[in-house]
Amino acid sequence: MGLNDTVSAERIHISFFGRRNAGKSSLVNAVTGQELSVVSEIKGTTTDPVKKAMELLPLGPVLITDTPGIDDEGLLGEKRTGKSKNEIRKTDIAVIVADGCEGSGEWEKELTGIFSRRNVPFVIAYTKADLMAEVPQNTENEIYTSSVTGYGIEELKNRLSAFADEVKNSKLIVADLIMPGDTVVLVIPIDGSSPKGRIILPQQLTLRELLDYHCTAVCCRPEELKQTLSSLKEPPALVITDSQVFEQVGKIVSRSTRLTSFSILFARYKGELGELVKGARALSGLKSGDTVLISEGCTHHRQCNDIGTVKLPGWIEKYTGVKPGYLFTSGGEFPDNLSGISLIVHCGGCMLNEKEMHSRIEKAKEKGVPIVNYGIAIAQMHGILDRSLEVFES
């Protein structure tokens, strides 16, 4: 997967926050070297977050976001600041932009507090250094810049790049579970819900990691799994399956062969496995009339046998023997108010970056609402979760 193919969820998210007319948009344009944002003397010119996927060495693929002024006013202003605050939960690295001629104040203090509490690395970039009689020395968290003359822009880019070790995800999807030279079988259904001409992101990333670590990856459809396994001279070191066919695959793969799913691997990859397994155990406690929130991180055309709106409710009712009510959300939607919700069943979050997925899980934890992802829930309901977790035991 090349730079241009790197999806947003796998890019480091660098977001610029600050008051109106602090010079955010000019600074974003200077850092990116492109006219990404409209620049104007009129306050509130940036009305929606403006995003640009690019490469910032040595960080590699990043997503740059210019946000509306955090101090916007009025009814419309509240909506704009709401969008800015929504970007906070997606941010890996924050640039707090302050007018160098005015200095920082309560708004900047509030932002630094937010990012400190969230353990998000940040730098305060003071703009308009070209208008200052004397430019102070940069400090560990403060840099003076000018989008007009270019003063301090390279230093700011270097400072952002220095955050690489803090931000880059050094965790592995599967390579630490196998050895170079091992054979791994990937079970990938191709049906009406499969994207045309490609495989989905978790499958792509897992396949690429196996190749990077010198393993042999064998891909097959579930209906061809039995034949594929019999064609191998030795049993594979691991079988990884799409969650929707967990039950079918579990009956075919020998108990002596390790078996797990893409969803379980990615829950661990994003650091959420333990909490989501706890959520899976809560399925058995559902009662008739309880409300289950089924949430997807992406938007797509609903199929007649859609997993979120059709298959999961059917599996839940068969497993629990009760009939709960359901709420459905997709894309950027995720309710602030979780009162009345007994369980959240979330997709794997492959189209959400790690910060946003963590934010949703933390919100559920704060409200005492169990949360589980699709794959882990399916494994639990088909009696195969414990076996699927054995791959992590050593």
Coordinates of N, CA and C in Angstrom, one line a residue, residues 64-203:
I64 N -3.2 16.4 7.9 CA -3.2 17.7 8.5 C -4.6 18.3 8.6
T65 N -5.0 18.8 9.7 CA -6.3 19.4 9.9 C -6.3 20.8 10.4
D66 N -6.9 21.7 9.7 CA -7.1 23.1 10.1 C -8.5 23.3 10.7
T67 N -8.6 23.7 11.9 CA -9.9 23.8 12.5 C -10.5 25.2 12.7
P68 N -11.8 25.3 12.8 CA -12.4 26.7 13.0 C -11.9 27.2 14.4
G69 N -12.0 28.5 14.5 CA -11.6 29.2 15.7 C -12.3 28.7 17.0
I70 N -11.5 28.4 18.0 CA -12.1 27.8 19.2 C -12.9 28.8 20.0
D71 N -12.7 30.1 19.7 CA -13.4 31.2 20.4 C -14.6 31.7 19.6
D72 N -15.1 31.0 18.6 CA -16.2 31.5 17.8 C -17.4 31.8 18.7
E73 N -18.3 32.7 18.2 CA -19.4 33.1 19.0 C -20.7 33.0 18.3
G74 N -21.8 33.1 19.1 CA -23.1 33.0 18.5 C -23.6 31.5 18.2
L75 N -24.8 31.4 17.8 CA -25.3 30.1 17.5 C -24.5 29.3 16.5
L76 N -24.2 30.0 15.4 CA -23.4 29.4 14.3 C -22.0 29.1 14.8
G77 N -21.5 30.0 15.7 CA -20.1 29.8 16.2 C -20.1 28.6 17.1
E78 N -21.1 28.4 17.9 CA -21.2 27.2 18.7 C -21.0 25.9 17.9
K79 N -21.7 25.9 16.7 CA -21.6 24.7 15.9 C -20.2 24.6 15.3
R80 N -19.6 25.7 15.0 CA -18.2 25.6 14.5 C -17.2 25.1 15.6
T81 N -17.3 25.7 16.8 CA -16.4 25.3 17.8 C -16.7 23.8 18.2
G82 N -17.9 23.4 18.1 CA -18.2 22.0 18.3 C -17.5 21.1 17.4
K83 N -17.3 21.5 16.1 CA -16.6 20.7 15.1 C -15.1 20.7 15.5
S84 N -14.6 21.8 16.0 CA -13.2 21.9 16.4 C -13.0 20.9 17.6
K85 N -13.8 20.9 18.5 CA -13.7 20.1 19.7 C -13.8 18.6 19.3
N86 N -14.6 18.3 18.3 CA -14.8 17.0 17.8 C -13.5 16.4 17.2
E87 N -12.6 17.4 16.7 CA -11.3 17.0 16.1 C -10.3 16.6 17.2
I88 N -10.5 17.1 18.4 CA -9.6 16.8 19.5 C -9.4 15.3 19.7
R89 N -10.6 14.6 19.7 CA -10.5 13.2 20.0 C -9.8 12.4 18.9
K90 N -9.6 13.0 17.8 CA -8.9 12.3 16.7 C -7.4 12.6 16.6
T91 N -7.0 13.6 17.4 CA -5.7 14.2 17.2 C -4.6 13.4 17.8
D92 N -3.5 13.1 17.1 CA -2.3 12.5 17.6 C -1.3 13.5 18.0
I93 N -1.1 14.6 17.3 CA -0.2 15.7 17.6 C -1.0 17.0 17.4
A94 N -0.9 17.9 18.4 CA -1.6 19.1 18.3 C -0.7 20.3 18.2
V95 N -1.1 21.3 17.3 CA -0.4 22.6 17.2 C -1.4 23.6 17.7
I96 N -1.1 24.2 18.8 CA -1.9 25.3 19.4 C -1.4 26.6 18.9
V97 N -2.2 27.3 18.1 CA -1.7 28.5 17.4 C -2.1 29.7 18.1
A98 N -1.2 30.6 18.5 CA -1.5 31.8 19.2 C -0.9 33.0 18.4
D99 N -1.5 34.1 18.5 CA -1.0 35.4 17.8 C 0.2 35.8 18.6
G100 N 1.4 35.9 18.0 CA 2.6 36.3 18.7 C 2.6 37.7 19.2
C101 N 1.8 38.6 18.6 CA 1.7 39.9 19.1 C 0.8 40.1 20.3
E102 N -0.1 39.2 20.4 CA -1.1 39.2 21.6 C -0.7 38.3 22.7
G103 N 0.1 37.2 22.4 CA 0.5 36.3 23.4 C -0.7 35.3 23.7
S104 N -0.4 34.4 24.6 CA -1.4 33.4 24.9 C -2.3 33.8 26.1
G105 N -3.5 33.2 26.2 CA -4.4 33.6 27.3 C -5.2 32.3 27.7
E106 N -6.4 32.6 28.2 CA -7.2 31.5 28.7 C -7.6 30.4 27.7
W107 N -7.8 30.8 26.4 CA -8.1 29.8 25.4 C -7.0 28.9 25.2
E108 N -5.8 29.4 25.1 CA -4.6 28.6 24.9 C -4.3 27.7 26.1
K109 N -4.6 28.3 27.3 CA -4.4 27.5 28.5 C -5.4 26.3 28.6
E110 N -6.6 26.6 28.2 CA -7.6 25.5 28.1 C -7.2 24.4 27.2
L111 N -6.7 24.8 26.0 CA -6.2 23.7 25.1 C -5.0 22.9 25.6
T112 N -4.1 23.6 26.2 CA -2.9 22.9 26.7 C -3.3 21.9 27.8
G113 N -4.3 22.3 28.6 CA -4.8 21.4 29.6 C -5.5 20.2 29.0
I114 N -6.3 20.4 28.0 CA -7.0 19.3 27.3 C -6.0 18.3 26.8
F115 N -5.0 18.8 26.1 CA -4.0 17.9 25.5 C -3.1 17.2 26.5
S116 N -2.8 17.9 27.5 CA -2.0 17.3 28.6 C -2.7 16.2 29.3
R117 N -4.0 16.4 29.5 CA -4.8 15.3 30.2 C -5.0 14.1 29.2
R118 N -5.0 14.4 28.0 CA -5.2 13.3 27.0 C -3.9 12.7 26.5
N119 N -2.8 13.1 27.1 CA -1.4 12.6 26.8 C -1.2 12.8 25.3
V120 N -1.6 13.9 24.7 CA -1.4 14.2 23.3 C -0.2 15.2 23.2
P121 N 0.9 14.8 22.5 CA 2.0 15.8 22.4 C 1.5 17.0 21.7
F122 N 2.0 18.2 22.1 CA 1.6 19.5 21.5 C 2.7 20.5 21.5
V123 N 2.6 21.5 20.7 CA 3.5 22.6 20.6 C 2.7 23.8 20.4
I124 N 3.0 24.9 21.1 CA 2.4 26.2 20.9 C 3.2 27.0 19.9
A125 N 2.5 27.3 18.8 CA 3.2 28.0 17.7 C 2.7 29.5 17.7
Y126 N 3.6 30.4 18.0 CA 3.2 31.8 18.0 C 3.5 32.3 16.6
T127 N 2.4 33.0 16.0 CA 2.5 33.5 14.6 C 2.9 34.9 14.6
K128 N 3.1 35.5 13.4 CA 3.3 36.9 13.1 C 4.6 37.4 13.7
A129 N 5.6 36.5 13.7 CA 6.9 37.0 14.3 C 7.5 38.1 13.5
D130 N 7.1 38.3 12.2 CA 7.6 39.4 11.4 C 7.1 40.7 11.8
L131 N 6.0 40.7 12.6 CA 5.4 42.0 13.1 C 5.9 42.3 14.5
M132 N 6.7 41.5 15.1 CA 7.2 41.7 16.5 C 8.5 42.4 16.5
A133 N 8.6 43.4 17.4 CA 9.9 44.2 17.5 C 11.0 43.3 17.9
E134 N 10.8 42.3 18.8 CA 11.8 41.4 19.3 C 11.2 40.0 19.4
V135 N 11.8 39.0 18.8 CA 11.2 37.7 18.9 C 11.9 36.9 20.0
P136 N 11.1 36.4 21.0 CA 11.7 35.7 22.1 C 12.3 34.3 21.6
Q137 N 13.1 33.8 22.5 CA 13.7 32.5 22.2 C 12.7 31.4 22.2
N138 N 12.8 30.4 21.4 CA 11.9 29.2 21.4 C 12.2 28.4 22.7
T139 N 11.2 27.8 23.2 CA 11.3 26.9 24.4 C 10.9 25.5 24.0
E140 N 10.9 24.6 24.9 CA 10.6 23.2 24.7 C 9.2 23.0 24.0
N141 N 8.2 23.8 24.4 CA 6.9 23.7 23.9 C 6.4 24.9 23.2
E142 N 7.3 25.9 22.9 CA 6.9 27.1 22.2 C 7.8 27.4 21.1
I143 N 7.2 27.8 19.9 CA 8.0 28.2 18.7 C 7.4 29.4 18.1
Y144 N 8.3 30.4 17.7 CA 7.8 31.6 17.1 C 8.0 31.4 15.6
T145 N 6.9 31.8 14.9 CA 6.9 31.6 13.4 C 6.4 32.8 12.7
S146 N 6.6 32.8 11.4 CA 6.0 33.8 10.5 C 5.7 33.1 9.2
S147 N 4.4 33.1 8.8 CA 4.0 32.5 7.6 C 4.3 33.4 6.4
V148 N 4.7 34.7 6.7 CA 5.0 35.6 5.6 C 6.5 35.4 5.2
T149 N 7.4 35.4 6.2 CA 8.8 35.3 5.8 C 9.3 33.8 5.9
G150 N 8.6 32.9 6.5 CA 9.0 31.5 6.6 C 9.8 31.3 7.9
Y151 N 9.9 32.4 8.7 CA 10.7 32.3 10.0 C 10.0 31.2 10.9
G152 N 10.9 30.2 11.3 CA 10.4 29.2 12.3 C 9.6 28.1 11.7
I153 N 9.3 28.1 10.4 CA 8.5 27.0 9.8 C 9.3 25.7 9.8
E154 N 10.5 25.7 9.4 CA 11.3 24.5 9.4 C 11.5 23.9 10.8
E155 N 11.7 24.9 11.8 CA 11.8 24.4 13.2 C 10.5 23.8 13.7
L156 N 9.4 24.4 13.3 CA 8.1 23.8 13.7 C 8.0 22.4 13.0
K157 N 8.3 22.2 11.8 CA 8.2 20.9 11.1 C 9.1 19.9 11.8
N158 N 10.3 20.4 12.2 CA 11.3 19.5 12.8 C 10.7 19.1 14.2
R159 N 10.1 20.0 14.9 CA 9.5 19.7 16.2 C 8.4 18.7 16.1
L160 N 7.6 18.8 15.0 CA 6.5 17.9 14.8 C 7.1 16.5 14.5
S161 N 8.1 16.5 13.7 CA 8.8 15.2 13.4 C 9.4 14.5 14.6
A162 N 9.8 15.4 15.5 CA 10.5 14.8 16.7 C 9.5 14.1 17.6
F163 N 8.2 14.3 17.4 CA 7.2 13.5 18.1 C 7.0 12.1 17.5
A164 N 7.7 11.8 16.5 CA 7.5 10.5 15.8 C 7.5 9.3 16.7
D165 N 8.5 9.3 17.6 CA 8.7 8.1 18.4 C 7.5 8.0 19.4
E166 N 7.0 9.1 19.8 CA 5.8 9.1 20.7 C 4.5 8.6 20.1
V167 N 4.4 8.9 18.8 CA 3.2 8.7 18.1 C 3.1 7.5 17.3
K168 N 4.2 7.2 16.6 CA 4.2 6.1 15.6 C 3.8 4.8 16.3
N169 N 2.9 4.1 15.7 CA 2.4 2.8 16.3 C 3.4 1.7 16.0
S170 N 4.2 1.3 17.0 CA 5.2 0.3 16.8 C 4.7 -1.1 17.1
K171 N 3.4 -1.2 17.5 CA 2.8 -2.5 17.7 C 2.6 -3.3 16.5
L172 N 2.6 -4.6 16.6 CA 2.4 -5.5 15.5 C 1.0 -6.0 15.5
I173 N 0.5 -6.4 14.3 CA -0.8 -7.0 14.1 C -0.7 -8.5 14.5
V174 N 0.3 -9.1 13.9 CA 0.4 -10.6 14.0 C 1.8 -11.1 14.0
A175 N 2.8 -10.4 13.6 CA 4.1 -10.9 13.4 C 4.8 -11.4 14.6
D176 N 4.4 -10.9 15.8 CA 4.9 -11.4 17.1 C 4.4 -12.7 17.5
L177 N 3.4 -13.2 16.8 CA 2.7 -14.5 17.1 C 3.2 -15.6 16.2
I178 N 4.0 -15.3 15.2 CA 4.5 -16.4 14.3 C 6.0 -16.2 14.1
M179 N 6.6 -17.1 13.3 CA 8.0 -17.0 13.0 C 8.3 -16.8 11.5
P180 N 9.4 -16.2 11.1 CA 9.7 -16.1 9.7 C 9.7 -17.5 9.1
G181 N 9.1 -17.6 7.9 CA 9.0 -18.9 7.3 C 7.7 -19.7 7.6
D182 N 6.9 -19.2 8.6 CA 5.7 -19.9 8.9 C 4.7 -19.7 7.8
T183 N 3.7 -20.6 7.7 CA 2.6 -20.4 6.8 C 1.3 -20.0 7.6
V184 N 0.7 -19.0 7.1 CA -0.5 -18.5 7.8 C -1.6 -18.5 6.7
V185 N -2.8 -19.0 7.1 CA -3.9 -19.1 6.2 C -4.9 -17.9 6.5
L186 N -5.3 -17.1 5.5 CA -6.2 -16.1 5.7 C -7.5 -16.4 5.1
V187 N -8.6 -16.5 5.8 CA -9.9 -16.9 5.3 C -10.7 -15.6 5.0
I188 N -11.0 -15.4 3.7 CA -11.6 -14.1 3.3 C -12.9 -14.4 2.5
P189 N -14.0 -14.1 3.1 CA -15.3 -14.3 2.3 C -15.4 -13.3 1.1
I190 N -15.9 -13.7 0.0 CA -16.2 -12.8 -1.1 C -17.6 -13.0 -1.4
D191 N -18.4 -12.0 -0.9 CA -19.9 -12.1 -1.1 C -20.4 -10.7 -1.5
G192 N -21.7 -10.5 -1.4 CA -22.4 -9.3 -1.8 C -21.9 -8.1 -1.0
S193 N -21.4 -8.3 0.2 CA -21.0 -7.1 1.0 C -19.5 -6.8 0.9
S194 N -18.8 -7.6 0.1 CA -17.4 -7.4 -0.1 C -17.1 -6.2 -1.1
P195 N -16.2 -5.4 -0.8 CA -15.9 -4.3 -1.8 C -15.4 -4.8 -3.1
K196 N -15.9 -4.2 -4.2 CA -15.6 -4.6 -5.5 C -14.1 -4.4 -5.8
G197 N -13.4 -5.5 -6.2 CA -12.1 -5.5 -6.7 C -11.0 -5.3 -5.7
R198 N -11.3 -5.4 -4.4 CA -10.3 -5.3 -3.3 C -10.7 -6.0 -2.1
I199 N -9.8 -6.1 -1.1 CA -10.1 -6.7 0.2 C -10.0 -5.6 1.2
I200 N -10.7 -5.8 2.3 CA -10.9 -4.7 3.3 C -9.6 -4.4 4.0
L201 N -9.5 -3.2 4.7 CA -8.2 -2.8 5.3 C -7.6 -3.7 6.2
P202 N -8.3 -4.3 7.2 CA -7.6 -5.2 8.1 C -6.9 -6.4 7.4
Q203 N -7.6 -6.9 6.4 CA -7.0 -8.0 5.6 C -5.8 -7.5 4.8

